[in-house]
Amino acid sequence: DQQVKQNSPSLSVQEGRISILNCDYTNSMFDYFLWYKKYPAEGPTFLISISSIKDKNEDGRFTVFLNKSAKHLSLHIVPSQPGDSAVYFCAASVSGTYKYIFGTGTRLKVLA
Amino acid sequence: DTAVSQTPKYLVTQMGNDKSIKCEQNLGHDTMYWYKQDSKKFLKIMFSYNNKELIINETVPNRFSPKSPDKAHLNLHINSLELGDSAVYFCASSQDPSSNIQYFGAGTRLSVL
């Protein structure tokens, strides 16, 4: 049962343009969402998060949007830089369960 | 100085063997986790310990036994290894169970032949 889905395994974007990574979920009880970034041979590192009481959270070049009715979140990176090339995982949690359900990741390649 | 370190990075072994993966965090966190990333890239939680106490135990074969000698260490012992155990295993830690941000180790790639 894949509760968190990232349907695009890969994405290529030109440097300076916007990268949009998408994530869909099925469990309406999820109330906290995170994005992690992973470089090869390293573990995932936290990037940005959003609570279900918000529909947008911004941190520098990174913005996460949450559409609860569509059970969809997206990560926008503007402007994209070559150093952003990595695998991006979204994760979701139900408060109090102490565990996150991860998607399978989207590999972003930013072309110089 | 690596915050969450796990050893070894690579582990190649034969079916039926017993192996251990070690994890240490120097962040002063109370909570530690083991995740398994399989060939389909799903990153699934296996176990979580808080202050040496088991708080999450997903549906994992009992051949997998975590051990937390202190809150800075969480080791994973696997008995009678099977082909399907081949995966990348990630250790992680967080300030406490309710913390939303987890810090991951670099992973251990286990190959069972």
PDB file of C-alpha atoms in Angstrom:
ATOM      1  CA  ASP A   1       0.000   0.000   0.000  1.00  0.00           C
ATOM      2  CA  GLN A   2       1.869   3.013  -1.290  1.00  0.00           C
ATOM      3  CA  GLN A   3       0.477   5.888   0.733  1.00  0.00           C
ATOM      4  CA  VAL A   4       2.952   8.460  -0.579  1.00  0.00           C
ATOM      5  CA  LYS A   5       3.652   8.559  -4.294  1.00  0.00           C
ATOM      6  CA  GLN A   6       6.138  10.431  -6.381  1.00  0.00           C
ATOM      7  CA  ASN A   7       5.082   9.507  -9.863  1.00  0.00           C
ATOM      8  CA  SER A   8       7.954  11.173 -11.704  1.00  0.00           C
ATOM      9  CA  PRO A   9      11.131   9.177 -11.188  1.00  0.00           C
ATOM     10  CA  SER A  10      13.221  11.872 -12.851  1.00  0.00           C
ATOM     11  CA  LEU A  11      13.135  15.498 -13.969  1.00  0.00           C
ATOM     12  CA  SER A  12      15.574  17.623 -15.958  1.00  0.00           C
ATOM     13  CA  VAL A  13      15.529  21.400 -15.764  1.00  0.00           C
ATOM     14  CA  GLN A  14      17.707  24.139 -17.200  1.00  0.00           C
ATOM     15  CA  GLU A  15      19.769  26.172 -14.732  1.00  0.00           C
ATOM     16  CA  GLY A  16      17.924  29.313 -13.662  1.00  0.00           C
ATOM     17  CA  ARG A  17      14.476  27.892 -14.419  1.00  0.00           C
ATOM     18  CA  ILE A  18      11.893  26.605 -11.964  1.00  0.00           C
ATOM     19  CA  SER A  19      11.927  22.974 -10.792  1.00  0.00           C
ATOM     20  CA  ILE A  20       8.600  21.553  -9.655  1.00  0.00           C
ATOM     21  CA  LEU A  21       8.596  18.220  -7.870  1.00  0.00           C
ATOM     22  CA  ASN A  22       5.275  16.596  -7.078  1.00  0.00           C
ATOM     23  CA  CYS A  23       4.035  14.263  -4.392  1.00  0.00           C
ATOM     24  CA  ASP A  24       0.597  12.685  -3.870  1.00  0.00           C
ATOM     25  CA  TYR A  25      -0.721  10.934  -0.805  1.00  0.00           C
ATOM     26  CA  THR A  26      -3.727   8.799  -0.039  1.00  0.00           C
ATOM     27  CA  ASN A  27      -4.063   8.974   3.749  1.00  0.00           C
ATOM     28  CA  SER A  28      -6.166  11.987   4.737  1.00  0.00           C
ATOM     29  CA  MET A  29      -4.886  11.647   8.318  1.00  0.00           C
ATOM     30  CA  PHE A  30      -1.405  12.841   7.320  1.00  0.00           C
ATOM     31  CA  ASP A  31      -0.859  16.240   8.912  1.00  0.00           C
ATOM     32  CA  TYR A  32       2.832  16.924   8.516  1.00  0.00           C
ATOM     33  CA  PHE A  33       4.949  16.726   5.400  1.00  0.00           C
ATOM     34  CA  LEU A  34       8.638  17.045   4.691  1.00  0.00           C
ATOM     35  CA  TRP A  35      10.982  17.112   1.759  1.00  0.00           C
ATOM     36  CA  TYR A  36      14.414  15.547   1.971  1.00  0.00           C
ATOM     37  CA  LYS A  37      17.266  15.867  -0.490  1.00  0.00           C
ATOM     38  CA  LYS A  38      19.747  13.082  -1.129  1.00  0.00           C
ATOM     39  CA  TYR A  39      23.096  13.184  -2.880  1.00  0.00           C
ATOM     40  CA  PRO A  40      24.776   9.948  -4.041  1.00  0.00           C
ATOM     41  CA  ALA A  41      26.531   7.998  -1.297  1.00  0.00           C
ATOM     42  CA  GLU A  42      24.988  10.229   1.370  1.00  0.00           C
ATOM     43  CA  GLY A  43      21.927   9.958   3.562  1.00  0.00           C
ATOM     44  CA  PRO A  44      18.835  12.110   3.010  1.00  0.00           C
ATOM     45  CA  THR A  45      19.043  15.609   4.507  1.00  0.00           C
ATOM     46  CA  PHE A  46      16.069  17.659   5.600  1.00  0.00           C
ATOM     47  CA  LEU A  47      15.095  20.450   3.238  1.00  0.00           C
ATOM     48  CA  ILE A  48      11.722  21.954   4.127  1.00  0.00           C
ATOM     49  CA  SER A  49       8.490  20.994   5.853  1.00  0.00           C
ATOM     50  CA  ILE A  50       4.853  22.021   6.047  1.00  0.00           C
ATOM     51  CA  SER A  51       2.063  21.432   8.499  1.00  0.00           C
ATOM     52  CA  SER A  52      -1.464  20.693   7.296  1.00  0.00           C
ATOM     53  CA  ILE A  53      -2.684  23.947   8.846  1.00  0.00           C
ATOM     54  CA  LYS A  54      -0.761  25.817   6.147  1.00  0.00           C
ATOM     55  CA  ASP A  55      -0.879  25.704   2.398  1.00  0.00           C
ATOM     56  CA  LYS A  56       2.523  27.210   1.724  1.00  0.00           C
ATOM     57  CA  ASN A  57       5.927  27.382   3.344  1.00  0.00           C
ATOM     58  CA  GLU A  58       8.894  29.196   1.909  1.00  0.00           C
ATOM     59  CA  ASP A  59      12.603  29.027   2.693  1.00  0.00           C
ATOM     60  CA  GLY A  60      14.840  30.926   0.335  1.00  0.00           C
ATOM     61  CA  ARG A  61      14.697  29.347  -3.116  1.00  0.00           C
ATOM     62  CA  PHE A  62      12.513  26.507  -1.856  1.00  0.00           C
ATOM     63  CA  THR A  63       8.737  26.657  -1.471  1.00  0.00           C
ATOM     64  CA  VAL A  64       6.415  23.808  -0.582  1.00  0.00           C
ATOM     65  CA  PHE A  65       2.733  23.996  -1.476  1.00  0.00           C
ATOM     66  CA  LEU A  66       0.083  21.792   0.089  1.00  0.00           C
ATOM     67  CA  ASN A  67      -3.319  21.128  -1.455  1.00  0.00           C
ATOM     68  CA  LYS A  68      -5.211  19.094   1.115  1.00  0.00           C
ATOM     69  CA  SER A  69      -8.339  18.607  -0.959  1.00  0.00           C
ATOM     70  CA  ALA A  70      -6.261  17.104  -3.762  1.00  0.00           C
ATOM     71  CA  LYS A  71      -3.927  15.314  -1.323  1.00  0.00           C
ATOM     72  CA  HIS A  72      -1.044  16.803  -3.219  1.00  0.00           C
ATOM     73  CA  LEU A  73       2.096  18.669  -2.351  1.00  0.00           C
ATOM     74  CA  SER A  74       4.758  20.152  -4.500  1.00  0.00           C
ATOM     75  CA  LEU A  75       8.243  21.544  -4.033  1.00  0.00           C
ATOM     76  CA  HIS A  76       9.269  24.520  -6.121  1.00  0.00           C
ATOM     77  CA  ILE A  77      12.909  25.458  -6.538  1.00  0.00           C
ATOM     78  CA  VAL A  78      13.518  28.885  -8.046  1.00  0.00           C
ATOM     79  CA  PRO A  79      15.977  29.516  -9.560  1.00  0.00           C
ATOM     80  CA  SER A  80      17.340  26.009 -10.016  1.00  0.00           C
ATOM     81  CA  GLN A  81      21.081  25.560  -9.659  1.00  0.00           C
ATOM     82  CA  PRO A  82      23.365  22.665 -10.705  1.00  0.00           C
ATOM     83  CA  GLY A  83      24.022  21.954  -7.018  1.00  0.00           C
ATOM     84  CA  ASP A  84      20.318  21.166  -6.640  1.00  0.00           C
ATOM     85  CA  SER A  85      20.838  18.004  -8.706  1.00  0.00           C
ATOM     86  CA  ALA A  86      19.892  15.225  -6.294  1.00  0.00           C
ATOM     87  CA  VAL A  87      17.100  12.814  -5.415  1.00  0.00           C
ATOM     88  CA  TYR A  88      14.199  14.465  -3.592  1.00  0.00           C
ATOM     89  CA  PHE A  89      11.983  12.471  -1.257  1.00  0.00           C
ATOM     90  CA  CYS A  90       8.695  13.625   0.171  1.00  0.00           C
ATOM     91  CA  ALA A  91       7.512  12.142   3.448  1.00  0.00           C
ATOM     92  CA  ALA A  92       4.277  12.328   5.410  1.00  0.00           C
ATOM     93  CA  SER A  93       3.284  11.630   8.969  1.00  0.00           C
ATOM     94  CA  VAL A  94       0.268  11.436  11.262  1.00  0.00           C
ATOM     95  CA  SER A  95       0.956  13.318  14.491  1.00  0.00           C
ATOM     96  CA  GLY A  96       1.648  11.032  17.404  1.00  0.00           C
ATOM     97  CA  THR A  97       2.606   8.016  15.307  1.00  0.00           C
ATOM     98  CA  TYR A  98       6.285   9.052  15.342  1.00  0.00           C
ATOM     99  CA  LYS A  99       6.910   7.644  11.896  1.00  0.00           C
ATOM    100  CA  TYR A 100       7.147   8.994   8.399  1.00  0.00           C
ATOM    101  CA  ILE A 101       6.038   7.360   5.184  1.00  0.00           C
ATOM    102  CA  PHE A 102       8.400   8.162   2.348  1.00  0.00           C
ATOM    103  CA  GLY A 103       7.847   8.368  -1.380  1.00  0.00           C
ATOM    104  CA  THR A 104      10.227   6.680  -3.797  1.00  0.00           C
ATOM    105  CA  GLY A 105      11.986   9.883  -4.757  1.00  0.00           C
ATOM    106  CA  THR A 106      12.407  12.032  -7.859  1.00  0.00           C
ATOM    107  CA  ARG A 107      15.842  12.476  -9.363  1.00  0.00           C
ATOM    108  CA  LEU A 108      16.337  16.120 -10.345  1.00  0.00           C
ATOM    109  CA  LYS A 109      19.022  17.044 -12.813  1.00  0.00           C
ATOM    110  CA  VAL A 110      19.743  20.732 -13.286  1.00  0.00           C
ATOM    111  CA  LEU A 111      21.535  21.357 -16.535  1.00  0.00           C
ATOM    112  CA  ALA A 112      24.155  24.109 -16.698  1.00  0.00           C
TER     113      ALA A 112
ATOM    114  CA  ASP B   1      32.879  15.090  12.314  1.00  0.00           C
ATOM    115  CA  THR B   2      29.946  13.044  11.019  1.00  0.00           C
ATOM    116  CA  ALA B   3      26.733  13.515  12.989  1.00  0.00           C
ATOM    117  CA  VAL B   4      25.246  10.076  12.245  1.00  0.00           C
ATOM    118  CA  SER B   5      27.770   7.466  11.231  1.00  0.00           C
ATOM    119  CA  GLN B   6      27.120   3.889  10.302  1.00  0.00           C
ATOM    120  CA  THR B   7      29.533   1.066   9.559  1.00  0.00           C
ATOM    121  CA  PRO B   8      30.255  -0.641   7.347  1.00  0.00           C
ATOM    122  CA  LYS B   9      29.352   1.290   4.182  1.00  0.00           C
ATOM    123  CA  TYR B  10      29.276  -1.882   2.122  1.00  0.00           C
ATOM    124  CA  LEU B  11      28.608  -5.440   3.201  1.00  0.00           C
ATOM    125  CA  VAL B  12      28.719  -8.432   0.868  1.00  0.00           C
ATOM    126  CA  THR B  13      27.873 -11.795   2.372  1.00  0.00           C
ATOM    127  CA  GLN B  14      26.477 -15.219   1.665  1.00  0.00           C
ATOM    128  CA  MET B  15      22.954 -16.403   2.343  1.00  0.00           C
ATOM    129  CA  GLY B  16      22.548 -17.874   5.785  1.00  0.00           C
ATOM    130  CA  ASN B  17      25.239 -15.750   7.419  1.00  0.00           C
ATOM    131  CA  ASP B  18      24.696 -13.451  10.401  1.00  0.00           C
ATOM    132  CA  LYS B  19      25.836  -9.835  10.147  1.00  0.00           C
ATOM    133  CA  SER B  20      25.661  -6.595  12.112  1.00  0.00           C
ATOM    134  CA  ILE B  21      25.499  -2.940  11.118  1.00  0.00           C
ATOM    135  CA  LYS B  22      26.499  -0.312  13.644  1.00  0.00           C
ATOM    136  CA  CYS B  23      25.187   3.218  14.032  1.00  0.00           C
ATOM    137  CA  GLU B  24      26.349   6.049  16.247  1.00  0.00           C
ATOM    138  CA  GLN B  25      25.110   9.621  16.567  1.00  0.00           C
ATOM    139  CA  ASN B  26      26.962  12.472  18.268  1.00  0.00           C
ATOM    140  CA  LEU B  27      24.063  14.938  18.194  1.00  0.00           C
ATOM    141  CA  GLY B  28      22.839  14.194  21.697  1.00  0.00           C
ATOM    142  CA  HIS B  29      19.528  12.988  20.300  1.00  0.00           C
ATOM    143  CA  ASP B  30      17.193  10.720  22.243  1.00  0.00           C
ATOM    144  CA  THR B  31      15.662   8.861  19.311  1.00  0.00           C
ATOM    145  CA  MET B  32      17.224   6.624  16.675  1.00  0.00           C
ATOM    146  CA  TYR B  33      15.802   4.752  13.687  1.00  0.00           C
ATOM    147  CA  TRP B  34      16.589   2.064  11.177  1.00  0.00           C
ATOM    148  CA  TYR B  35      15.206   2.332   7.645  1.00  0.00           C
ATOM    149  CA  LYS B  36      15.432  -0.072   4.716  1.00  0.00           C
ATOM    150  CA  GLN B  37      15.534   1.157   1.120  1.00  0.00           C
ATOM    151  CA  ASP B  38      14.771  -1.705  -1.222  1.00  0.00           C
ATOM    152  CA  SER B  39      15.382  -2.096  -4.943  1.00  0.00           C
ATOM    153  CA  LYS B  40      12.195  -0.182  -5.730  1.00  0.00           C
ATOM    154  CA  LYS B  41      13.605   2.762  -3.755  1.00  0.00           C
ATOM    155  CA  PHE B  42      10.961   2.608  -1.007  1.00  0.00           C
ATOM    156  CA  LEU B  43      12.448   3.979   2.204  1.00  0.00           C
ATOM    157  CA  LYS B  44      10.619   2.154   4.974  1.00  0.00           C
ATOM    158  CA  ILE B  45      11.003   2.449   8.697  1.00  0.00           C
ATOM    159  CA  MET B  46      11.911  -0.753  10.501  1.00  0.00           C
ATOM    160  CA  PHE B  47      12.565   0.220  14.110  1.00  0.00           C
ATOM    161  CA  SER B  48      12.804   3.229  16.362  1.00  0.00           C
ATOM    162  CA  TYR B  49      14.317   3.524  19.819  1.00  0.00           C
ATOM    163  CA  ASN B  50      13.871   6.353  22.273  1.00  0.00           C
ATOM    164  CA  ASN B  51      16.357   6.453  25.151  1.00  0.00           C
ATOM    165  CA  LYS B  52      17.201   2.806  24.542  1.00  0.00           C
ATOM    166  CA  GLU B  53      13.527   1.767  24.561  1.00  0.00           C
ATOM    167  CA  LEU B  54      11.853   0.308  21.473  1.00  0.00           C
ATOM    168  CA  ILE B  55       8.966   2.541  20.355  1.00  0.00           C
ATOM    169  CA  ILE B  56       8.404   1.509  16.744  1.00  0.00           C
ATOM    170  CA  ASN B  57       8.607  -2.046  15.490  1.00  0.00           C
ATOM    171  CA  GLU B  58       7.212  -2.440  12.004  1.00  0.00           C
ATOM    172  CA  THR B  59       6.378  -5.779  10.459  1.00  0.00           C
ATOM    173  CA  VAL B  60       9.945  -6.964  10.191  1.00  0.00           C
ATOM    174  CA  PRO B  61      11.083 -10.628  10.330  1.00  0.00           C
ATOM    175  CA  ASN B  62      12.403 -11.536  13.753  1.00  0.00           C
ATOM    176  CA  ARG B  63      15.726 -12.362  12.093  1.00  0.00           C
ATOM    177  CA  PHE B  64      16.287  -8.610  12.462  1.00  0.00           C
ATOM    178  CA  SER B  65      17.173  -7.589  15.995  1.00  0.00           C
ATOM    179  CA  PRO B  66      18.038  -4.023  16.922  1.00  0.00           C
ATOM    180  CA  LYS B  67      20.119  -3.318  19.990  1.00  0.00           C
ATOM    181  CA  SER B  68      20.619   0.021  21.697  1.00  0.00           C
ATOM    182  CA  PRO B  69      23.370  -0.154  24.328  1.00  0.00           C
ATOM    183  CA  ASP B  70      22.978   3.570  24.992  1.00  0.00           C
ATOM    184  CA  LYS B  71      21.020   6.383  23.397  1.00  0.00           C
ATOM    185  CA  ALA B  72      23.921   7.293  21.090  1.00  0.00           C
ATOM    186  CA  HIS B  73      24.085   3.853  19.502  1.00  0.00           C
ATOM    187  CA  LEU B  74      21.611   1.670  17.647  1.00  0.00           C
ATOM    188  CA  ASN B  75      22.957  -1.478  16.049  1.00  0.00           C
ATOM    189  CA  LEU B  76      21.139  -3.838  13.729  1.00  0.00           C
ATOM    190  CA  HIS B  77      21.861  -7.552  13.802  1.00  0.00           C
ATOM    191  CA  ILE B  78      20.514  -9.780  11.052  1.00  0.00           C
ATOM    192  CA  ASN B  79      20.450 -13.562  11.386  1.00  0.00           C
ATOM    193  CA  SER B  80      20.235 -16.116   8.594  1.00  0.00           C
ATOM    194  CA  LEU B  81      20.509 -13.576   5.807  1.00  0.00           C
ATOM    195  CA  GLU B  82      18.293 -14.066   2.757  1.00  0.00           C
ATOM    196  CA  LEU B  83      18.535 -12.749  -0.794  1.00  0.00           C
ATOM    197  CA  GLY B  84      15.607 -10.419  -0.120  1.00  0.00           C
ATOM    198  CA  ASP B  85      17.555  -8.680   2.629  1.00  0.00           C
ATOM    199  CA  SER B  86      19.738  -7.046  -0.009  1.00  0.00           C
ATOM    200  CA  ALA B  87      19.065  -3.324   0.318  1.00  0.00           C
ATOM    201  CA  VAL B  88      20.506  -0.087   1.597  1.00  0.00           C
ATOM    202  CA  TYR B  89      19.973   0.327   5.334  1.00  0.00           C
ATOM    203  CA  PHE B  90      19.886   3.844   6.755  1.00  0.00           C
ATOM    204  CA  CYS B  91      20.246   4.828  10.359  1.00  0.00           C
ATOM    205  CA  ALA B  92      18.754   8.128  11.507  1.00  0.00           C
ATOM    206  CA  SER B  93      18.294  10.116  14.690  1.00  0.00           C
ATOM    207  CA  SER B  94      16.052  12.901  15.949  1.00  0.00           C
ATOM    208  CA  GLN B  95      15.915  15.083  19.047  1.00  0.00           C
ATOM    209  CA  ASP B  96      12.945  13.124  20.371  1.00  0.00           C
ATOM    210  CA  PRO B  97      10.114  10.989  18.888  1.00  0.00           C
ATOM    211  CA  SER B  98       7.959  14.020  18.127  1.00  0.00           C
ATOM    212  CA  SER B  99      10.715  15.890  16.303  1.00  0.00           C
ATOM    213  CA  ASN B 100       9.888  16.150  12.651  1.00  0.00           C
ATOM    214  CA  ILE B 101      13.438  16.411  11.394  1.00  0.00           C
ATOM    215  CA  GLN B 102      15.549  13.290  11.240  1.00  0.00           C
ATOM    216  CA  TYR B 103      19.265  13.184  10.533  1.00  0.00           C
ATOM    217  CA  PHE B 104      20.399  10.286   8.405  1.00  0.00           C
ATOM    218  CA  GLY B 105      23.604   8.334   8.104  1.00  0.00           C
ATOM    219  CA  ALA B 106      25.133   7.665   4.689  1.00  0.00           C
ATOM    220  CA  GLY B 107      23.687   4.168   4.480  1.00  0.00           C
ATOM    221  CA  THR B 108      25.007   0.619   4.414  1.00  0.00           C
ATOM    222  CA  ARG B 109      24.614  -1.258   1.150  1.00  0.00           C
ATOM    223  CA  LEU B 110      24.029  -4.915   1.979  1.00  0.00           C
ATOM    224  CA  SER B 111      24.361  -7.492  -0.796  1.00  0.00           C
ATOM    225  CA  VAL B 112      23.392 -11.063  -0.028  1.00  0.00           C
ATOM    226  CA  LEU B 113      24.695 -13.572  -2.563  1.00  0.00           C
TER     227      LEU B 113
END
